[in-house]
């Protein structure tokens, strides 16, 4: 543990000047600087400027109780260690002090040894909290940077003549959901994947999978091959996470969609004739076994149809009211932005709080 080399100033608040000055002398003998106030208000005013790491606070004062003042210091700077002082042996005061997060409880009159132990213990814990605070800040900074990098890498390319809208909302900073949009000749691959769990590790695996998917698509414009290659990499090289994914290859010349799934929620095609679930037989989750096969299925589409891919963080049931809302949008023949707005409205009222939320993503293509 890193120790504080420059001993910090200690604040003393006690209505009894004799006690306060005596404590100042004891602290001076121990090598600490201290400042004493016999007024709570002046002590609080000083604390707001100096942010003292340790406060000695008397319990029994004429106009107020130190027990009532204690939460003020802890709420303002939680790391500050407050040592309560009293001349009475009242167990209720001890319990109340600890409940309000006092670091120690000293009985008057003090001895040099009891003050030394109390201050050293408070300083040790204060240092520990400040080190944790610094570590947490570094972790938070790295997570924010990782989030920015992920968003840059997963940026949406322009794929003419298709209109594309993508949303990837992480549960916390870095998402385990990922997507790929890639065009080769007259064929466009669109992929949406969901790595098991969420966070930095899942996000990194997701970025690796985007690279694998692009390489596989260059070799063969077959969605089954893309899933097969991703599965081999995940099961043989990673071995810790599973993955669900849906891949669709859109042939702009033939106006067909060839698609395959690996344990992923059913894609939906919104056509003039109605809503069509792409729910033919699919393969298992990726990353569980090496030798998995994924069936491809092909369907025709018409210009103006909208393809909708989503993760189970957004929708995990075919009975979700969002499907009806999107069907209403289809019936009205509205724009792809109207589909997006319906999803946004649904998300605001239906998704759980961030504490319990999974990564949520979707992809809309107007064909």
mmCIF file of C-alpha atoms in Angstrom:
data_model
loop_
_atom_site.group_PDB
_atom_site.id
_atom_site.type_symbol
_atom_site.label_atom_id
_atom_site.label_comp_id
_atom_site.label_asym_id
_atom_site.label_seq_id
_atom_site.Cartn_x
_atom_site.Cartn_y
_atom_site.Cartn_z
ATOM 1 C CA UNK A 1 0.000 0.000 0.000
ATOM 2 C CA UNK A 2 1.309 3.463 -0.918
ATOM 3 C CA UNK A 3 1.816 5.570 2.178
ATOM 4 C CA UNK A 4 1.253 9.308 2.437
ATOM 5 C CA UNK A 5 4.720 10.832 2.748
ATOM 6 C CA UNK A 6 3.532 14.376 3.538
ATOM 7 C CA UNK A 7 1.345 14.130 6.595
ATOM 8 C CA UNK A 8 -1.985 15.846 5.923
ATOM 9 C CA UNK A 9 -3.703 18.416 8.078
ATOM 10 C CA UNK A 10 -6.263 17.087 10.559
ATOM 11 C CA UNK A 11 -9.425 19.017 11.412
ATOM 12 C CA UNK A 12 -10.727 19.144 15.007
ATOM 13 C CA UNK A 13 -14.246 20.309 15.894
ATOM 14 C CA UNK A 14 -15.177 20.467 19.599
ATOM 15 C CA UNK A 15 -17.055 23.109 21.593
ATOM 16 C CA UNK A 16 -14.635 22.589 24.508
ATOM 17 C CA UNK A 17 -11.557 24.710 23.759
ATOM 18 C CA UNK A 18 -9.440 22.926 26.382
ATOM 19 C CA UNK A 19 -10.124 19.549 24.772
ATOM 20 C CA UNK A 20 -9.492 20.866 21.282
ATOM 21 C CA UNK A 21 -6.202 22.515 22.164
ATOM 22 C CA UNK A 22 -5.048 19.438 24.109
ATOM 23 C CA UNK A 23 -5.758 17.268 21.062
ATOM 24 C CA UNK A 24 -3.791 19.714 18.890
ATOM 25 C CA UNK A 25 -0.784 19.245 21.200
ATOM 26 C CA UNK A 26 -1.054 15.443 21.058
ATOM 27 C CA UNK A 27 -1.267 15.483 17.275
ATOM 28 C CA UNK A 28 1.729 17.826 17.102
ATOM 29 C CA UNK A 29 3.771 15.369 19.189
ATOM 30 C CA UNK A 30 2.845 12.687 16.679
ATOM 31 C CA UNK A 31 4.078 14.872 13.821
ATOM 32 C CA UNK A 32 0.710 15.973 12.431
ATOM 33 C CA UNK A 33 -0.535 19.465 11.632
ATOM 34 C CA UNK A 34 -4.028 20.201 12.847
ATOM 35 C CA UNK A 35 -6.554 23.025 12.927
ATOM 36 C CA UNK A 36 -9.080 23.405 15.726
ATOM 37 C CA UNK A 37 -12.518 25.069 15.672
ATOM 38 C CA UNK A 38 -14.986 25.345 18.542
ATOM 39 C CA UNK A 39 -17.704 26.204 16.015
ATOM 40 C CA UNK A 40 -19.319 23.590 13.769
ATOM 41 C CA UNK A 41 -20.115 26.138 11.071
ATOM 42 C CA UNK A 42 -16.555 27.457 10.935
ATOM 43 C CA UNK A 43 -15.239 23.901 10.894
ATOM 44 C CA UNK A 44 -17.516 22.992 7.979
ATOM 45 C CA UNK A 45 -16.521 26.137 6.096
ATOM 46 C CA UNK A 46 -12.843 25.246 6.537
ATOM 47 C CA UNK A 47 -13.417 21.649 5.487
ATOM 48 C CA UNK A 48 -15.083 22.749 2.255
ATOM 49 C CA UNK A 49 -11.871 24.586 1.298
ATOM 50 C CA UNK A 50 -9.262 22.123 2.588
ATOM 51 C CA UNK A 51 -10.941 18.686 2.204
ATOM 52 C CA UNK A 52 -9.153 17.306 5.269
ATOM 53 C CA UNK A 53 -8.654 13.535 5.165
ATOM 54 C CA UNK A 54 -9.288 13.171 8.922
ATOM 55 C CA UNK A 55 -11.801 14.973 11.130
ATOM 56 C CA UNK A 56 -12.050 14.672 14.912
ATOM 57 C CA UNK A 57 -15.670 15.485 15.738
ATOM 58 C CA UNK A 58 -17.220 15.851 19.195
ATOM 59 C CA UNK A 59 -20.602 14.228 19.725
ATOM 60 C CA UNK A 60 -22.020 16.429 22.478
ATOM 61 C CA UNK A 61 -22.081 20.119 21.563
ATOM 62 C CA UNK A 62 -24.509 22.810 22.812
ATOM 63 C CA UNK A 63 -26.312 23.681 19.578
ATOM 64 C CA UNK A 64 -25.998 20.419 17.688
ATOM 65 C CA UNK A 65 -24.899 16.818 17.932
ATOM 66 C CA UNK A 66 -21.838 15.564 16.149
ATOM 67 C CA UNK A 67 -23.951 12.587 15.101
ATOM 68 C CA UNK A 68 -26.089 14.969 13.053
ATOM 69 C CA UNK A 69 -23.035 16.662 11.527
ATOM 70 C CA UNK A 70 -21.226 13.415 10.650
ATOM 71 C CA UNK A 71 -23.262 12.677 7.464
ATOM 72 C CA UNK A 72 -22.345 16.132 6.135
ATOM 73 C CA UNK A 73 -18.654 15.235 5.959
ATOM 74 C CA UNK A 74 -19.240 11.743 4.557
ATOM 75 C CA UNK A 75 -21.632 12.984 1.886
ATOM 76 C CA UNK A 76 -19.289 15.780 0.815
ATOM 77 C CA UNK A 77 -16.130 13.626 0.648
ATOM 78 C CA UNK A 78 -16.859 9.924 1.315
ATOM 79 C CA UNK A 79 -13.155 9.056 1.710
ATOM 80 C CA UNK A 80 -12.724 11.446 4.656
ATOM 81 C CA UNK A 81 -12.291 9.563 7.934
ATOM 82 C CA UNK A 82 -14.336 10.975 10.804
ATOM 83 C CA UNK A 83 -13.281 10.042 14.337
ATOM 84 C CA UNK A 84 -16.063 10.684 16.854
ATOM 85 C CA UNK A 85 -15.209 11.931 20.370
ATOM 86 C CA UNK A 86 -17.222 11.782 23.592
ATOM 87 C CA UNK A 87 -16.837 11.715 27.338
ATOM 88 C CA UNK A 88 -19.828 9.415 27.817
ATOM 89 C CA UNK A 89 -19.839 5.635 27.485
ATOM 90 C CA UNK A 90 -23.077 5.322 25.533
ATOM 91 C CA UNK A 91 -23.284 2.276 23.280
ATOM 92 C CA UNK A 92 -26.101 3.877 21.277
ATOM 93 C CA UNK A 93 -23.761 6.687 20.246
ATOM 94 C CA UNK A 94 -21.188 4.152 19.135
ATOM 95 C CA UNK A 95 -23.764 2.300 17.027
ATOM 96 C CA UNK A 96 -25.106 5.531 15.510
ATOM 97 C CA UNK A 97 -21.581 6.728 14.703
ATOM 98 C CA UNK A 98 -20.708 3.521 12.900
ATOM 99 C CA UNK A 99 -24.049 3.515 11.092
ATOM 100 C CA UNK A 100 -23.198 6.944 9.692
ATOM 101 C CA UNK A 101 -19.793 5.598 8.585
ATOM 102 C CA UNK A 102 -17.569 7.034 11.286
ATOM 103 C CA UNK A 103 -14.126 5.437 11.103
ATOM 104 C CA UNK A 104 -13.490 5.347 14.852
ATOM 105 C CA UNK A 105 -14.881 6.265 18.274
ATOM 106 C CA UNK A 106 -12.660 7.745 21.029
ATOM 107 C CA UNK A 107 -13.455 8.285 24.691
ATOM 108 C CA UNK A 108 -12.198 11.386 26.492
ATOM 109 C CA UNK A 109 -9.695 11.947 28.003
ATOM 110 C CA UNK A 110 -7.300 10.807 25.266
ATOM 111 C CA UNK A 111 -3.916 9.208 25.609
ATOM 112 C CA UNK A 112 -1.109 9.673 23.111
ATOM 113 C CA UNK A 113 -1.305 5.981 22.236
ATOM 114 C CA UNK A 114 -5.052 5.906 21.522
ATOM 115 C CA UNK A 115 -4.778 8.994 19.319
ATOM 116 C CA UNK A 116 -1.774 7.508 17.455
ATOM 117 C CA UNK A 117 -3.636 4.257 16.753
ATOM 118 C CA UNK A 118 -6.835 6.041 15.670
ATOM 119 C CA UNK A 119 -5.022 8.420 13.305
ATOM 120 C CA UNK A 120 -2.828 5.737 11.754
ATOM 121 C CA UNK A 121 -5.803 3.463 11.188
ATOM 122 C CA UNK A 122 -7.770 6.329 9.629
ATOM 123 C CA UNK A 123 -4.859 7.320 7.380
ATOM 124 C CA UNK A 124 -4.341 3.749 6.216
ATOM 125 C CA UNK A 125 -7.975 3.403 5.253
ATOM 126 C CA UNK A 126 -8.073 6.866 3.654
ATOM 127 C CA UNK A 127 -5.022 5.979 1.535
ATOM 128 C CA UNK A 128 -6.631 2.697 0.527
ATOM 129 C CA UNK A 129 -9.797 4.488 -0.585
ATOM 130 C CA UNK A 130 -7.867 7.111 -2.568
ATOM 131 C CA UNK A 131 -5.843 4.425 -4.335
ATOM 132 C CA UNK A 132 -9.045 2.585 -5.227
ATOM 133 C CA UNK A 133 -10.553 5.857 -6.435
ATOM 134 C CA UNK A 134 -7.538 6.421 -8.706
ATOM 135 C CA UNK A 135 -7.729 2.855 -10.052
ATOM 136 C CA UNK A 136 -11.444 3.191 -10.698
ATOM 137 C CA UNK A 137 -10.866 6.462 -12.546
ATOM 138 C CA UNK A 138 -8.207 4.822 -14.730
ATOM 139 C CA UNK A 139 -10.532 1.917 -15.485
ATOM 140 C CA UNK A 140 -13.353 4.337 -16.320
ATOM 141 C CA UNK A 141 -11.065 6.313 -18.637
ATOM 142 C CA UNK A 142 -9.967 3.121 -20.421
ATOM 143 C CA UNK A 143 -13.567 1.955 -20.801
ATOM 144 C CA UNK A 144 -14.582 5.278 -22.351
ATOM 145 C CA UNK A 145 -11.681 5.039 -24.771
ATOM 146 C CA UNK A 146 -12.561 1.420 -25.609
ATOM 147 C CA UNK A 147 -16.131 2.503 -26.294
ATOM 148 C CA UNK A 148 -14.964 5.220 -28.702
ATOM 149 C CA UNK A 149 -12.665 2.803 -30.515
ATOM 150 C CA UNK A 150 -15.416 0.204 -30.860
ATOM 151 C CA UNK A 151 -17.799 2.787 -32.327
ATOM 152 C CA UNK A 152 -15.131 3.897 -34.812
ATOM 153 C CA UNK A 153 -14.429 0.327 -35.936
ATOM 154 C CA UNK A 154 -18.141 -0.517 -36.190
ATOM 155 C CA UNK A 155 -19.003 2.580 -38.199
ATOM 156 C CA UNK A 156 -21.672 2.122 -40.878
ATOM 157 C CA UNK A 157 -20.414 2.292 -44.484
ATOM 158 C CA UNK A 158 -22.434 3.745 -47.346
ATOM 159 C CA UNK A 159 -23.839 0.830 -49.365
ATOM 160 C CA UNK A 160 -25.703 2.205 -52.342
ATOM 161 C CA UNK A 161 -28.524 1.727 -53.242
ATOM 162 C CA UNK A 162 -29.508 0.363 -49.808
ATOM 163 C CA UNK A 163 -30.597 2.571 -46.930
ATOM 164 C CA UNK A 164 -29.060 1.399 -43.675
ATOM 165 C CA UNK A 165 -29.729 2.231 -40.005
ATOM 166 C CA UNK A 166 -27.777 0.519 -37.235
ATOM 167 C CA UNK A 167 -27.947 0.941 -33.482
ATOM 168 C CA UNK A 168 -25.692 -0.792 -30.960
ATOM 169 C CA UNK A 169 -26.338 0.179 -27.340
ATOM 170 C CA UNK A 170 -23.973 -1.432 -24.805
ATOM 171 C CA UNK A 171 -25.129 -2.368 -21.341
ATOM 172 C CA UNK A 172 -21.984 -0.656 -20.075
ATOM 173 C CA UNK A 173 -19.466 1.132 -22.295
ATOM 174 C CA UNK A 174 -18.370 -1.771 -24.555
ATOM 175 C CA UNK A 175 -20.905 -3.961 -26.345
ATOM 176 C CA UNK A 176 -20.723 -7.692 -26.973
ATOM 177 C CA UNK A 177 -23.056 -7.164 -29.944
ATOM 178 C CA UNK A 178 -21.423 -6.441 -33.301
ATOM 179 C CA UNK A 179 -22.344 -6.054 -36.953
ATOM 180 C CA UNK A 180 -20.724 -6.253 -40.384
ATOM 181 C CA UNK A 181 -21.782 -4.628 -43.634
ATOM 182 C CA UNK A 182 -19.697 -5.511 -46.688
ATOM 183 C CA UNK A 183 -20.265 -5.236 -50.440
ATOM 184 C CA UNK A 184 -18.567 -7.334 -53.118
ATOM 185 C CA UNK A 185 -19.799 -6.730 -56.649
ATOM 186 C CA UNK A 186 -23.587 -6.889 -56.669
ATOM 187 C CA UNK A 187 -23.778 -8.731 -53.352
ATOM 188 C CA UNK A 188 -24.041 -7.180 -49.892
ATOM 189 C CA UNK A 189 -23.417 -9.121 -46.684
ATOM 190 C CA UNK A 190 -25.124 -7.980 -43.527
ATOM 191 C CA UNK A 191 -24.345 -9.728 -40.242
ATOM 192 C CA UNK A 192 -25.494 -9.176 -36.680
ATOM 193 C CA UNK A 193 -23.833 -11.099 -33.856
ATOM 194 C CA UNK A 194 -24.197 -11.337 -30.103
ATOM 195 C CA UNK A 195 -21.243 -12.550 -28.010
ATOM 196 C CA UNK A 196 -22.065 -14.288 -24.734
ATOM 197 C CA UNK A 197 -22.000 -11.813 -21.828
ATOM 198 C CA UNK A 198 -21.024 -8.174 -22.313
ATOM 199 C CA UNK A 199 -18.096 -5.935 -21.515
ATOM 200 C CA UNK A 200 -14.549 -5.470 -22.774
ATOM 201 C CA UNK A 201 -13.730 -9.158 -23.357
ATOM 202 C CA UNK A 202 -16.942 -9.761 -25.291
ATOM 203 C CA UNK A 203 -16.363 -6.543 -27.240
ATOM 204 C CA UNK A 204 -12.848 -7.602 -28.256
ATOM 205 C CA UNK A 205 -14.064 -11.037 -29.358
ATOM 206 C CA UNK A 206 -16.811 -9.312 -31.333
ATOM 207 C CA UNK A 207 -14.255 -7.163 -33.168
ATOM 208 C CA UNK A 208 -12.233 -10.298 -33.979
ATOM 209 C CA UNK A 209 -15.381 -11.925 -35.352
ATOM 210 C CA UNK A 210 -15.990 -8.954 -37.669
ATOM 211 C CA UNK A 211 -12.544 -9.517 -39.160
ATOM 212 C CA UNK A 212 -13.134 -13.274 -39.543
ATOM 213 C CA UNK A 213 -16.536 -12.647 -41.154
ATOM 214 C CA UNK A 214 -15.083 -10.222 -43.728
ATOM 215 C CA UNK A 215 -12.308 -12.667 -44.659
ATOM 216 C CA UNK A 216 -14.802 -15.529 -45.014
ATOM 217 C CA UNK A 217 -17.109 -13.370 -47.165
ATOM 218 C CA UNK A 218 -14.242 -12.543 -49.533
ATOM 219 C CA UNK A 219 -13.607 -16.272 -49.998
ATOM 220 C CA UNK A 220 -17.240 -17.185 -50.597
ATOM 221 C CA UNK A 221 -20.444 -15.132 -50.674
ATOM 222 C CA UNK A 222 -22.226 -17.941 -48.837
ATOM 223 C CA UNK A 223 -23.630 -17.038 -45.393
ATOM 224 C CA UNK A 224 -23.190 -20.647 -44.240
ATOM 225 C CA UNK A 225 -19.448 -20.402 -44.859
ATOM 226 C CA UNK A 226 -19.236 -17.142 -42.892
ATOM 227 C CA UNK A 227 -20.855 -18.751 -39.852
ATOM 228 C CA UNK A 228 -18.723 -21.874 -40.218
ATOM 229 C CA UNK A 229 -15.497 -19.880 -40.226
ATOM 230 C CA UNK A 230 -16.578 -17.832 -37.221
ATOM 231 C CA UNK A 231 -17.527 -20.974 -35.333
ATOM 232 C CA UNK A 232 -14.138 -22.619 -35.945
ATOM 233 C CA UNK A 233 -12.271 -19.533 -34.732
ATOM 234 C CA UNK A 234 -14.456 -19.203 -31.653
ATOM 235 C CA UNK A 235 -14.396 -22.875 -30.644
ATOM 236 C CA UNK A 236 -10.772 -23.699 -31.514
ATOM 237 C CA UNK A 237 -8.924 -20.455 -30.750
ATOM 238 C CA UNK A 238 -11.034 -18.630 -28.143
ATOM 239 C CA UNK A 239 -12.791 -21.464 -26.326
ATOM 240 C CA UNK A 240 -14.413 -19.310 -23.645
ATOM 241 C CA UNK A 241 -17.443 -17.639 -25.209
ATOM 242 C CA UNK A 242 -20.374 -18.670 -27.357
ATOM 243 C CA UNK A 243 -22.014 -16.526 -30.010
ATOM 244 C CA UNK A 244 -25.282 -16.183 -31.865
ATOM 245 C CA UNK A 245 -25.358 -14.611 -35.321
ATOM 246 C CA UNK A 246 -27.568 -14.042 -38.334
ATOM 247 C CA UNK A 247 -26.052 -13.470 -41.782
ATOM 248 C CA UNK A 248 -27.848 -12.358 -44.933
ATOM 249 C CA UNK A 249 -26.291 -11.962 -48.390
ATOM 250 C CA UNK A 250 -28.373 -9.678 -50.603
ATOM 251 C CA UNK A 251 -28.013 -10.127 -54.347
ATOM 252 C CA UNK A 252 -28.885 -6.714 -55.768
ATOM 253 C CA UNK A 253 -29.037 -8.016 -59.343
ATOM 254 C CA UNK A 254 -31.199 -11.105 -58.758
ATOM 255 C CA UNK A 255 -33.109 -9.456 -55.897
ATOM 256 C CA UNK A 256 -32.691 -12.384 -53.554
ATOM 257 C CA UNK A 257 -31.725 -12.756 -49.907
ATOM 258 C CA UNK A 258 -29.663 -15.792 -48.937
ATOM 259 C CA UNK A 259 -29.479 -16.122 -45.160
ATOM 260 C CA UNK A 260 -28.286 -18.434 -42.387
ATOM 261 C CA UNK A 261 -28.540 -18.304 -38.609
ATOM 262 C CA UNK A 262 -26.598 -19.699 -35.703
ATOM 263 C CA UNK A 263 -28.902 -19.656 -32.692
ATOM 264 C CA UNK A 264 -29.842 -16.022 -33.354
ATOM 265 C CA UNK A 265 -33.349 -14.482 -33.186
ATOM 266 C CA UNK A 266 -35.306 -14.679 -36.461
ATOM 267 C CA UNK A 267 -34.694 -11.830 -38.922
ATOM 268 C CA UNK A 268 -37.842 -10.206 -40.293
ATOM 269 C CA UNK A 269 -38.580 -9.027 -43.826
ATOM 270 C CA UNK A 270 -41.262 -6.353 -44.164
ATOM 271 C CA UNK A 271 -42.828 -6.628 -47.628
ATOM 272 C CA UNK A 272 -45.801 -5.032 -49.314
ATOM 273 C CA UNK A 273 -47.663 -8.320 -48.782
ATOM 274 C CA UNK A 274 -46.909 -8.470 -45.060
ATOM 275 C CA UNK A 275 -44.402 -9.367 -42.378
ATOM 276 C CA UNK A 276 -42.286 -12.467 -43.075
ATOM 277 C CA UNK A 277 -40.214 -14.221 -40.396
ATOM 278 C CA UNK A 278 -37.037 -15.776 -41.755
ATOM 279 C CA UNK A 279 -37.457 -18.723 -39.428
ATOM 280 C CA UNK A 280 -36.340 -21.760 -41.412
ATOM 281 C CA UNK A 281 -34.139 -24.290 -39.637
ATOM 282 C CA UNK A 282 -30.881 -22.830 -38.343
ATOM 283 C CA UNK A 283 -27.649 -24.048 -36.804
ATOM 284 C CA UNK A 284 -26.679 -24.079 -33.148
ATOM 285 C CA UNK A 285 -24.827 -21.485 -31.126
ATOM 286 C CA UNK A 286 -21.336 -20.804 -32.396
ATOM 287 C CA UNK A 287 -18.325 -21.661 -30.250
ATOM 288 C CA UNK A 288 -19.711 -24.821 -28.627
ATOM 289 C CA UNK A 289 -18.513 -27.493 -31.070
ATOM 290 C CA UNK A 290 -16.033 -27.482 -33.942
ATOM 291 C CA UNK A 291 -18.012 -29.421 -36.544
ATOM 292 C CA UNK A 292 -21.184 -27.408 -37.049
ATOM 293 C CA UNK A 293 -23.079 -26.917 -40.277
ATOM 294 C CA UNK A 294 -25.366 -23.975 -40.991
ATOM 295 C CA UNK A 295 -28.112 -24.235 -43.603
ATOM 296 C CA UNK A 296 -28.621 -21.395 -46.061
ATOM 297 C CA UNK A 297 -32.061 -20.366 -47.299
ATOM 298 C CA UNK A 298 -32.940 -18.074 -50.188
ATOM 299 C CA UNK A 299 -35.989 -15.872 -50.717
ATOM 300 C CA UNK A 300 -36.847 -13.135 -53.229
ATOM 301 C CA UNK A 301 -37.407 -9.519 -52.270
ATOM 302 C CA UNK A 302 -38.851 -6.408 -53.905
ATOM 303 C CA UNK A 303 -37.466 -2.885 -53.946
ATOM 304 C CA UNK A 304 -38.717 -1.042 -50.875
ATOM 305 C CA UNK A 305 -38.785 -4.120 -48.609
ATOM 306 C CA UNK A 306 -37.201 -3.615 -45.174
ATOM 307 C CA UNK A 307 -34.956 -6.244 -43.562
ATOM 308 C CA UNK A 308 -34.800 -6.169 -39.756
ATOM 309 C CA UNK A 309 -32.104 -7.950 -37.715
ATOM 310 C CA UNK A 310 -31.925 -7.612 -33.941
ATOM 311 C CA UNK A 311 -30.290 -9.072 -30.823
ATOM 312 C CA UNK A 312 -32.143 -10.644 -27.899
ATOM 313 C CA UNK A 313 -31.164 -7.622 -25.797
ATOM 314 C CA UNK A 314 -33.761 -5.702 -27.802
ATOM 315 C CA UNK A 315 -36.312 -8.467 -28.410
ATOM 316 C CA UNK A 316 -36.435 -11.935 -26.885
ATOM 317 C CA UNK A 317 -39.992 -12.945 -27.706
ATOM 318 C CA UNK A 318 -42.007 -13.155 -30.925
ATOM 319 C CA UNK A 319 -45.010 -11.958 -28.929
ATOM 320 C CA UNK A 320 -43.378 -8.588 -28.285
ATOM 321 C CA UNK A 321 -45.655 -5.623 -29.050
ATOM 322 C CA UNK A 322 -42.846 -4.114 -31.128
ATOM 323 C CA UNK A 323 -43.636 -6.515 -33.958
ATOM 324 C CA UNK A 324 -47.176 -5.140 -34.144
ATOM 325 C CA UNK A 325 -45.864 -1.576 -34.089
ATOM 326 C CA UNK A 326 -43.435 -2.307 -36.919
ATOM 327 C CA UNK A 327 -46.218 -4.035 -38.864
ATOM 328 C CA UNK A 328 -48.293 -0.846 -38.514
ATOM 329 C CA UNK A 329 -45.379 1.118 -39.937
ATOM 330 C CA UNK A 330 -45.205 -1.328 -42.856
ATOM 331 C CA UNK A 331 -48.926 -0.985 -43.594
ATOM 332 C CA UNK A 332 -48.580 2.783 -43.784
ATOM 333 C CA UNK A 333 -45.682 2.463 -46.218
ATOM 334 C CA UNK A 334 -43.534 4.792 -44.161
ATOM 335 C CA UNK A 335 -39.785 5.423 -44.342
ATOM 336 C CA UNK A 336 -36.996 3.436 -42.722
ATOM 337 C CA UNK A 337 -36.654 6.286 -40.217
ATOM 338 C CA UNK A 338 -40.203 5.561 -39.061
ATOM 339 C CA UNK A 339 -39.184 1.970 -38.299
ATOM 340 C CA UNK A 340 -36.274 3.386 -36.313
ATOM 341 C CA UNK A 341 -38.551 5.739 -34.386
ATOM 342 C CA UNK A 342 -40.913 2.886 -33.476
ATOM 343 C CA UNK A 343 -37.960 0.899 -32.115
ATOM 344 C CA UNK A 344 -36.684 3.895 -30.139
ATOM 345 C CA UNK A 345 -40.091 4.483 -28.574
ATOM 346 C CA UNK A 346 -40.386 0.803 -27.660
ATOM 347 C CA UNK A 347 -36.876 0.771 -26.149
ATOM 348 C CA UNK A 348 -37.548 3.755 -23.890
ATOM 349 C CA UNK A 349 -40.549 2.160 -22.217
ATOM 350 C CA UNK A 350 -39.753 -1.546 -22.446
ATOM 351 C CA UNK A 351 -36.054 -2.124 -21.857
ATOM 352 C CA UNK A 352 -34.936 -2.666 -18.246
ATOM 353 C CA UNK A 353 -32.795 -0.238 -16.300
ATOM 354 C CA UNK A 354 -29.080 -0.156 -17.149
ATOM 355 C CA UNK A 355 -28.281 -2.232 -14.050
ATOM 356 C CA UNK A 356 -30.110 -5.244 -15.512
ATOM 357 C CA UNK A 357 -29.815 -4.473 -19.220
ATOM 358 C CA UNK A 358 -28.125 -6.616 -21.838
ATOM 359 C CA UNK A 359 -26.399 -5.181 -24.905
ATOM 360 C CA UNK A 360 -29.099 -4.149 -27.368
ATOM 361 C CA UNK A 361 -28.667 -3.827 -31.125
ATOM 362 C CA UNK A 362 -30.578 -3.841 -34.370
ATOM 363 C CA UNK A 363 -30.017 -3.300 -38.047
ATOM 364 C CA UNK A 364 -32.529 -1.999 -40.613
ATOM 365 C CA UNK A 365 -31.997 -2.183 -44.377
ATOM 366 C CA UNK A 366 -34.361 -0.727 -46.943
ATOM 367 C CA UNK A 367 -33.789 -2.850 -50.038
#
